[in-house]
Short mmCIF file of C-alpha atoms and ligand atoms in Angstrom, two decimals:
data_model
loop_
_atom_site.label_atom_id
_atom_site.label_comp_id
_atom_site.label_asym_id
_atom_site.label_seq_id
_atom_site.Cartn_x
_atom_site.Cartn_y
_atom_site.Cartn_z
CA MET A 125 8.13 -4.50 -19.93
CA ILE A 126 5.94 -4.92 -16.87
CA HIS A 127 5.14 -8.19 -15.18
CA VAL A 128 1.54 -9.03 -14.35
CA VAL A 129 1.21 -11.23 -11.28
CA GLY A 130 -0.95 -14.24 -12.24
CA LYS A 131 -3.59 -15.47 -9.82
CA THR A 132 -4.66 -19.02 -9.21
CA ALA A 133 -6.66 -20.35 -6.26
CA GLY A 134 -4.39 -21.09 -3.34
CA ARG A 135 -1.96 -19.49 -0.90
CA TRP A 136 0.53 -16.68 -1.29
CA GLY A 137 4.05 -17.73 -2.13
CA LEU A 138 7.31 -16.05 -3.14
CA ARG A 139 9.28 -17.52 -6.05
CA VAL A 140 13.07 -17.41 -5.57
CA PRO A 141 16.00 -19.06 -7.38
CA ALA A 142 16.89 -22.21 -5.38
CA ARG A 143 20.43 -20.93 -4.67
CA GLN A 144 18.96 -17.88 -2.82
CA GLY A 145 16.22 -20.00 -1.18
CA GLU A 146 17.79 -20.49 2.23
CA GLU A 147 18.84 -16.88 2.62
CA VAL A 148 15.34 -15.59 1.69
CA ARG A 149 13.68 -18.26 3.86
CA GLN A 150 15.70 -17.15 6.88
CA ALA A 151 14.82 -13.52 6.23
CA LEU A 152 11.12 -14.40 5.98
CA ILE A 153 11.29 -16.39 9.25
CA ARG A 154 12.92 -13.35 10.97
CA GLU A 155 10.08 -11.12 9.71
CA GLY A 156 7.45 -13.70 10.84
CA ALA A 157 6.28 -13.81 7.19
CA LEU A 158 6.89 -17.51 6.33
CA ASP A 159 3.91 -19.83 6.79
CA PRO A 160 5.44 -22.79 8.70
CA SER A 161 2.34 -24.92 8.26
CA LEU A 162 2.98 -25.31 4.49
CA LYS A 163 5.72 -27.17 2.63
CA VAL A 164 8.17 -25.27 0.34
CA LEU A 165 7.46 -26.07 -3.32
CA ARG A 166 10.13 -26.75 -5.94
CA GLU A 167 9.52 -25.75 -9.60
CA GLY A 168 12.49 -26.34 -11.93
CA SER A 169 15.42 -24.33 -10.53
CA ASP A 170 13.10 -22.19 -8.30
CA LEU A 171 11.69 -22.59 -4.80
CA ILE A 172 8.31 -21.22 -3.85
CA LEU A 173 8.27 -20.14 -0.20
CA PRO A 174 4.82 -20.16 1.46
CA LEU A 175 3.77 -16.83 2.98
CA ARG A 176 1.36 -15.95 5.76
CA GLU A 177 -0.03 -13.08 3.66
CA GLU A 178 0.36 -11.24 0.39
CA ARG A 179 3.51 -9.17 -0.19
CA GLU A 180 5.17 -7.49 -3.18
CA GLY A 181 6.23 -10.07 -5.81
CA ALA A 182 4.05 -12.83 -4.36
CA SER A 183 1.64 -14.99 -6.41
CA LEU A 184 -0.90 -17.64 -5.48
CA PHE A 185 0.19 -21.32 -5.47
CA GLU A 186 -1.15 -24.69 -4.28
CA PHE A 187 1.00 -25.82 -1.36
CA GLU A 188 0.98 -29.11 0.55
CA ALA A 189 0.42 -28.80 4.34
CA HIS A 190 2.99 -30.27 6.75
CA PRO A 191 1.35 -33.34 8.32
CA GLY A 192 0.01 -32.49 11.79
CA ARG A 193 0.32 -28.69 11.29
CA GLU A 194 -3.03 -27.11 10.55
CA PRO A 195 -2.64 -24.26 8.01
CA LEU A 196 -3.74 -20.83 9.24
CA PRO A 197 -6.82 -19.39 7.56
CA ARG A 198 -6.18 -16.77 4.85
CA HIS A 199 -5.81 -13.30 6.33
CA GLU A 200 -4.20 -9.87 5.89
CA LEU A 201 -2.23 -8.32 8.73
CA VAL A 202 -2.37 -4.63 9.64
CA GLY A 203 -0.35 -4.05 12.78
CA GLY A 204 -1.94 -6.13 15.57
CA ILE A 205 -5.15 -6.82 13.59
CA ALA A 206 -5.73 -9.80 11.33
CA ILE A 207 -8.39 -9.24 8.68
CA MET A 208 -10.20 -12.35 7.44
CA GLN A 209 -12.21 -12.64 4.23
CA GLU A 210 -14.37 -15.36 5.74
CA ASN A 211 -16.70 -15.04 8.78
CA ASP A 212 -14.93 -17.90 10.60
CA PRO A 213 -14.88 -17.52 14.43
CA SER A 214 -12.91 -20.72 15.07
CA GLY A 215 -10.32 -19.78 12.42
CA ALA A 216 -10.15 -16.36 14.15
CA GLN A 217 -9.31 -18.03 17.47
CA GLN A 218 -6.61 -20.12 15.72
CA LEU A 219 -5.15 -16.95 14.24
CA LEU A 220 -5.23 -15.07 17.52
CA ALA A 221 -3.25 -17.90 19.20
CA SER A 222 -0.68 -18.00 16.36
CA ARG A 223 1.11 -14.72 17.09
CA PRO A 224 1.61 -12.85 20.39
CA SER A 225 1.57 -9.53 18.50
CA LEU A 226 -2.07 -10.02 17.42
CA HIS A 227 -4.68 -8.34 19.61
CA THR A 228 -7.76 -8.51 17.29
CA VAL A 229 -9.20 -10.53 14.47
CA VAL A 230 -11.96 -8.97 12.29
CA PHE A 231 -14.00 -10.07 9.28
CA ALA A 232 -14.05 -7.64 6.34
CA GLN A 233 -17.68 -7.34 5.27
CA GLY A 234 -16.94 -6.09 1.77
CA GLU A 235 -14.49 -4.24 -0.39
CA VAL A 236 -13.21 -0.70 0.21
CA HIS A 237 -15.86 1.71 -1.05
CA GLY A 238 -16.90 5.34 -1.19
CA GLU A 239 -14.79 8.50 -1.41
CA TYR A 240 -12.93 7.68 1.84
CA ARG A 241 -11.96 4.17 0.56
CA ILE A 242 -12.95 2.44 3.81
CA ARG A 243 -14.44 -0.99 4.63
CA GLU A 244 -16.89 -2.28 7.24
CA PHE A 245 -15.66 -4.87 9.67
CA SER A 246 -17.23 -7.18 12.22
CA HIS A 247 -15.37 -8.35 15.27
CA LEU A 248 -14.33 -12.05 15.45
CA ALA A 249 -11.77 -12.52 18.28
CA GLY A 250 -9.58 -10.67 20.76
CA GLU A 251 -10.06 -7.00 21.67
CA SER A 252 -13.02 -5.32 20.01
CA THR A 253 -11.28 -2.47 18.16
CA THR A 254 -10.31 -1.35 14.65
CA ARG A 255 -7.42 0.82 15.94
CA THR A 256 -3.86 -0.50 15.89
CA LEU A 257 -0.26 0.56 15.57
CA VAL A 258 1.72 -0.31 12.46
CA THR A 259 5.55 -0.16 12.48
CA GLU A 260 7.16 0.48 9.11
CA HIS A 261 10.82 1.25 8.44
CA GLY A 262 11.40 3.07 11.73
CA HIS A 263 8.04 4.87 11.76
CA THR A 264 4.94 3.99 13.83
CA PHE A 265 1.49 4.77 12.38
CA VAL A 266 -1.77 4.69 14.32
CA VAL A 267 -4.50 3.49 12.00
CA ASP A 268 -8.23 2.96 12.45
CA LEU A 269 -9.33 0.53 9.78
CA ALA A 270 -13.04 1.53 10.07
CA GLY A 271 -12.27 5.29 9.97
CA ALA A 272 -9.60 5.76 7.33
CA TYR A 273 -7.80 3.91 4.57
CA PHE A 274 -4.43 2.25 5.27
CA SER A 275 -2.54 -0.44 3.39
CA ALA A 276 0.52 -2.06 4.89
CA ARG A 277 1.25 -3.52 1.41
CA LEU A 278 2.56 -0.19 0.18
CA SER A 279 5.56 -0.01 2.52
CA THR A 280 8.09 -1.08 -0.19
CA GLU A 281 6.53 1.44 -2.57
CA ARG A 282 6.93 4.29 0.04
CA GLN A 283 10.66 3.37 0.34
CA ARG A 284 11.01 3.32 -3.45
CA ILE A 285 9.64 6.84 -3.76
CA LEU A 286 11.78 8.01 -0.79
CA SER A 287 14.86 6.78 -2.61
CA GLN A 288 14.06 9.22 -5.45
CA VAL A 289 13.45 12.25 -3.27
CA ARG A 290 16.34 14.77 -3.12
CA GLU A 291 17.12 16.80 0.02
CA GLY A 292 14.99 19.93 0.26
CA GLU A 293 12.24 18.94 -2.20
CA LEU A 294 8.72 20.41 -1.96
CA VAL A 295 6.36 17.42 -2.07
CA LEU A 296 2.54 17.16 -2.37
CA ASP A 297 0.62 14.04 -1.30
CA MET A 298 -2.83 14.57 -2.87
CA PHE A 299 -4.54 11.57 -1.16
CA ALA A 300 -2.58 11.26 2.06
CA GLY A 301 -4.84 9.12 4.29
CA VAL A 302 -3.30 8.85 7.76
CA GLY A 303 0.02 10.13 6.39
CA PRO A 304 2.33 7.12 5.69
CA PHE A 305 3.71 8.47 2.37
CA ALA A 306 3.92 12.04 3.71
CA ILE A 307 5.78 11.07 6.95
CA THR A 308 8.13 8.74 5.02
CA LEU A 309 9.02 11.39 2.39
CA ALA A 310 9.40 14.12 5.03
CA LYS A 311 12.72 12.50 5.95
CA ARG A 312 14.27 14.18 2.87
CA ALA A 313 11.81 16.81 1.71
CA SER A 314 11.83 20.33 3.12
CA LEU A 315 8.01 20.37 3.24
CA VAL A 316 5.26 17.82 2.46
CA VAL A 317 1.72 19.10 1.96
CA ALA A 318 -0.58 16.17 2.81
CA VAL A 319 -4.16 16.43 1.70
CA ASP A 320 -7.18 14.30 2.45
CA LEU A 321 -10.91 14.72 2.20
CA ASN A 322 -11.69 12.43 5.20
CA PRO A 323 -11.65 14.31 8.55
CA LYS A 324 -10.90 11.07 10.46
CA ALA A 325 -7.83 10.45 8.20
CA VAL A 326 -6.53 13.98 8.83
CA ALA A 327 -7.12 13.61 12.62
CA LEU A 328 -5.10 10.36 12.59
CA MET A 329 -2.45 12.05 10.49
CA PHE A 330 -2.05 14.71 13.24
CA GLU A 331 -1.56 11.87 15.76
CA ASN A 332 1.03 10.29 13.45
CA LEU A 333 2.96 13.50 12.97
CA HIS A 334 3.16 13.92 16.77
CA ARG A 335 4.10 10.23 17.31
CA ASN A 336 6.86 10.37 14.70
CA ARG A 337 8.07 13.85 15.71
CA THR A 338 7.58 15.05 12.12
CA GLU A 339 7.48 18.85 11.90
CA ASN A 340 7.68 19.45 8.15
CA VAL A 341 4.32 18.02 7.03
CA LEU A 342 1.38 20.38 6.50
CA PRO A 343 -1.86 18.39 6.89
CA LEU A 344 -4.77 19.77 4.91
CA LEU A 345 -8.46 18.79 5.03
CA ALA A 346 -9.46 19.56 1.42
CA ASP A 347 -10.74 18.22 -1.84
CA ALA A 348 -7.82 17.55 -4.18
CA ARG A 349 -9.92 19.02 -7.00
CA HIS A 350 -9.31 22.54 -5.71
CA LEU A 351 -5.65 22.42 -4.75
CA ALA A 352 -4.25 24.49 -7.61
CA ARG A 353 -6.50 27.36 -6.41
CA ILE A 354 -5.70 26.88 -2.68
CA LEU A 355 -1.94 26.31 -2.69
CA PRO A 356 0.59 29.00 -3.67
CA TRP A 357 3.38 26.56 -4.59
CA ARG A 358 4.49 24.48 -7.55
CA PHE A 359 5.89 21.16 -6.29
CA ASP A 360 8.96 19.11 -7.17
CA ARG A 361 7.01 15.87 -6.66
CA VAL A 362 3.38 14.85 -6.35
CA VAL A 363 2.11 11.49 -5.05
CA MET A 364 -1.33 10.45 -6.30
CA ASN A 365 -2.47 7.30 -4.47
CA LEU A 366 -6.16 6.95 -5.33
CA PRO A 367 -6.03 3.97 -7.73
CA LEU A 368 -9.71 3.73 -8.55
CA ALA A 369 -9.99 7.39 -9.67
CA ASP A 370 -8.74 6.67 -13.19
CA THR A 371 -7.20 9.87 -14.68
CA GLU A 372 -9.76 12.26 -13.09
CA PHE A 373 -7.17 14.12 -10.97
CA LEU A 374 -4.20 13.99 -13.32
CA SER A 375 -4.75 17.43 -14.93
CA GLU A 376 -4.91 18.96 -11.44
CA ALA A 377 -1.60 17.26 -10.56
CA PHE A 378 0.00 18.66 -13.72
CA ARG A 379 -1.12 22.18 -12.68
CA LEU A 380 0.61 21.66 -9.33
CA VAL A 381 4.07 20.40 -10.49
CA ARG A 382 6.91 22.57 -11.67
CA PRO A 383 8.36 21.89 -15.15
CA GLY A 384 10.84 19.02 -14.76
CA GLY A 385 9.05 17.77 -11.61
CA MET A 386 7.74 14.22 -11.03
CA ILE A 387 4.28 12.72 -10.52
CA HIS A 388 3.78 9.22 -9.06
CA PHE A 389 0.37 8.23 -10.34
CA TYR A 390 -1.25 5.00 -8.98
CA SER A 391 -4.03 3.50 -11.04
CA LEU A 392 -6.05 0.30 -11.39
CA VAL A 393 -5.37 -0.90 -14.97
CA SER A 394 -6.03 -3.86 -17.20
CA ALA A 395 -3.46 -3.21 -19.94
CA GLU A 396 0.12 -2.05 -20.05
CA GLY A 397 0.32 1.57 -21.17
CA GLU A 398 -3.39 2.13 -20.50
CA HIS A 399 -2.89 5.82 -19.55
CA ALA A 400 0.05 6.58 -21.78
CA ASP A 401 -1.93 8.72 -24.31
CA ARG A 402 -3.57 10.85 -21.63
CA ILE A 403 -0.19 11.38 -19.89
CA ARG A 404 1.50 12.49 -23.14
CA GLU A 405 -1.50 14.75 -23.94
CA LEU A 406 -1.03 16.55 -20.61
CA GLY A 407 2.70 17.10 -21.28
CA GLY A 408 4.23 14.20 -19.37
CA ALA A 409 6.84 11.57 -20.24
CA ILE A 410 6.55 8.13 -18.61
CA ALA A 411 9.83 7.49 -16.80
CA ALA A 412 8.58 4.07 -15.50
CA GLU A 413 5.44 1.97 -15.34
CA ARG A 414 5.46 -0.77 -12.68
CA VAL A 415 3.02 -3.26 -11.24
CA VAL A 416 2.46 -2.63 -7.51
CA ARG A 417 0.14 -5.55 -6.80
CA SER A 418 -2.45 -7.71 -8.46
CA TYR A 419 -6.08 -6.76 -7.86
CA SER A 420 -7.98 -9.42 -9.82
CA PRO A 421 -6.94 -11.92 -12.50
CA ALA A 422 -7.35 -9.26 -15.20
CA GLN A 423 -6.49 -6.06 -13.30
CA TRP A 424 -3.59 -4.75 -11.31
CA HIS A 425 -2.48 -1.66 -9.46
CA ALA A 426 0.19 0.09 -11.52
CA VAL A 427 2.30 3.12 -10.76
CA TYR A 428 3.40 5.53 -13.47
CA ASP A 429 6.40 7.74 -12.67
CA ILE A 430 5.73 10.73 -14.84
CA ARG A 431 8.33 13.41 -15.66
CA VAL A 432 6.52 16.73 -16.40
CA ARG A 433 7.95 18.66 -19.36
N1 SAM B 270 -1.98 7.50 0.53
C1 SAM B 270 -2.67 6.88 1.66
C2 SAM B 270 -2.04 5.54 1.98
O1 SAM B 270 -1.26 5.03 1.22
O2 SAM B 270 -2.39 4.99 3.06
C3 SAM B 270 -4.16 6.77 1.42
C4 SAM B 270 -4.62 6.31 0.08
S1 SAM B 270 -6.32 5.94 -0.07
C5 SAM B 270 -6.30 4.78 -1.43
C6 SAM B 270 -6.99 7.36 -0.84
C7 SAM B 270 -7.32 8.51 0.12
O3 SAM B 270 -7.79 9.59 -0.70
C8 SAM B 270 -8.37 8.23 1.15
O4 SAM B 270 -7.90 8.50 2.43
C9 SAM B 270 -9.55 9.22 0.80
O5 SAM B 270 -10.18 9.74 1.93
C10 SAM B 270 -8.83 10.27 0.00
N2 SAM B 270 -9.60 11.02 -0.99
C11 SAM B 270 -10.56 10.49 -1.79
N3 SAM B 270 -11.03 11.47 -2.63
C12 SAM B 270 -10.34 12.60 -2.31
C13 SAM B 270 -10.36 13.94 -2.82
N4 SAM B 270 -11.21 14.30 -3.80
N5 SAM B 270 -9.51 14.84 -2.26
C14 SAM B 270 -8.67 14.52 -1.26
N6 SAM B 270 -8.62 13.23 -0.76
C15 SAM B 270 -9.43 12.28 -1.26
#
C-alpha cells in the first residue's frame, strides 16, 4: 500500500501521535523547521506541528496564528536562499530578518521547465545571487538555482538509497545534476558514474567533488539516451531521478544494470502501480513503490525500487 499525501489550502504541518509530540517538536526546533508563529493543532490522538516549509511526510493544514506573531510568508529553503511563490517584497524582508542563515530571497517566476529542469527567479531581498551552499548529512553542495536543478527535499531519499548500497558497488546516476546522489552514494560505492546533459550542472558537480573530497565519482557530460553505447560497465545500481520523463529512459537503464541489480526509478504518477506493466515487460520486479512527495492534488512523485531479473 502507498500513502498519497492529501493537499488542502494552508500551511505545511507534520502529523505525529500526541505521545511523541514533544520529542518531535524539540527535534524540529533544533533543526529550525518548526514555525513558531503558528499554534500546534490537535486532531483526535494526534498533534499537527506547523512547519516553516514542506518536508517528507508533511501535508497542508489550516493553523491558527499565535496572537501578536505574524506568520512568515510561504517559502522553500535551499541553503541560504528562500524561494517565494509570490512576488512580495515586504514578505521577503520579513523572511530575511527571520533567520541569520538567510542571505537572499527570490521569487520563482514559474515551474521548473526544459531539459535542464531549471526555473527563472527574480531577486526580492538580500544579496542578489542564485548561488548558495547546502549542507546535508555531512556534505556541502554548492548549487546555483538558475543554472542547474537542485532539490533539498530529496535528502531523506538519498539517505534511504545509501542505506541499501553495499560496500564496493558500481553505481550509475543517470540524471546527476550537481551531484548530491552521486556524492552521497560514493561513501559506500567503489565508483559512481554521474551523468548530466547540462554543462552548468556538471561544472558545479566538479566543484562539489572537490569540496567534499570525493575521488570515486566520474562526472560525465552526456545524454543518458546513449550511455549503453558509451559505458563499458554493467552496474549494480542505477538511480534515475528525472520524474517528468515517464518511462522514456527505463529500457536504457535495464541495458545498463547487471542481472540481479537494482534500479531506483523516480516518476510523476497519478495512480498506484502506474508503471508496473512496463517494468514487468522489461524484466523487472518491483521491490517497493513509495511516495516521495505530493506534486498536485492528483499527482505525486513516486519511487519504484526495481530488481532486474
Ligand atoms: N539527481 C539530481 C538531484 O537530485 O539534484 C538532479 C535531478 S533533475 C530532476 C534531472 C537532471 O537530469 C537535470 O539536471 C537535467 O539537466 C538532467 N537531464 C535531463 N535530460 C537528460 C538526459 N537526456 N541525459 C542526461 N541528463 C539529463
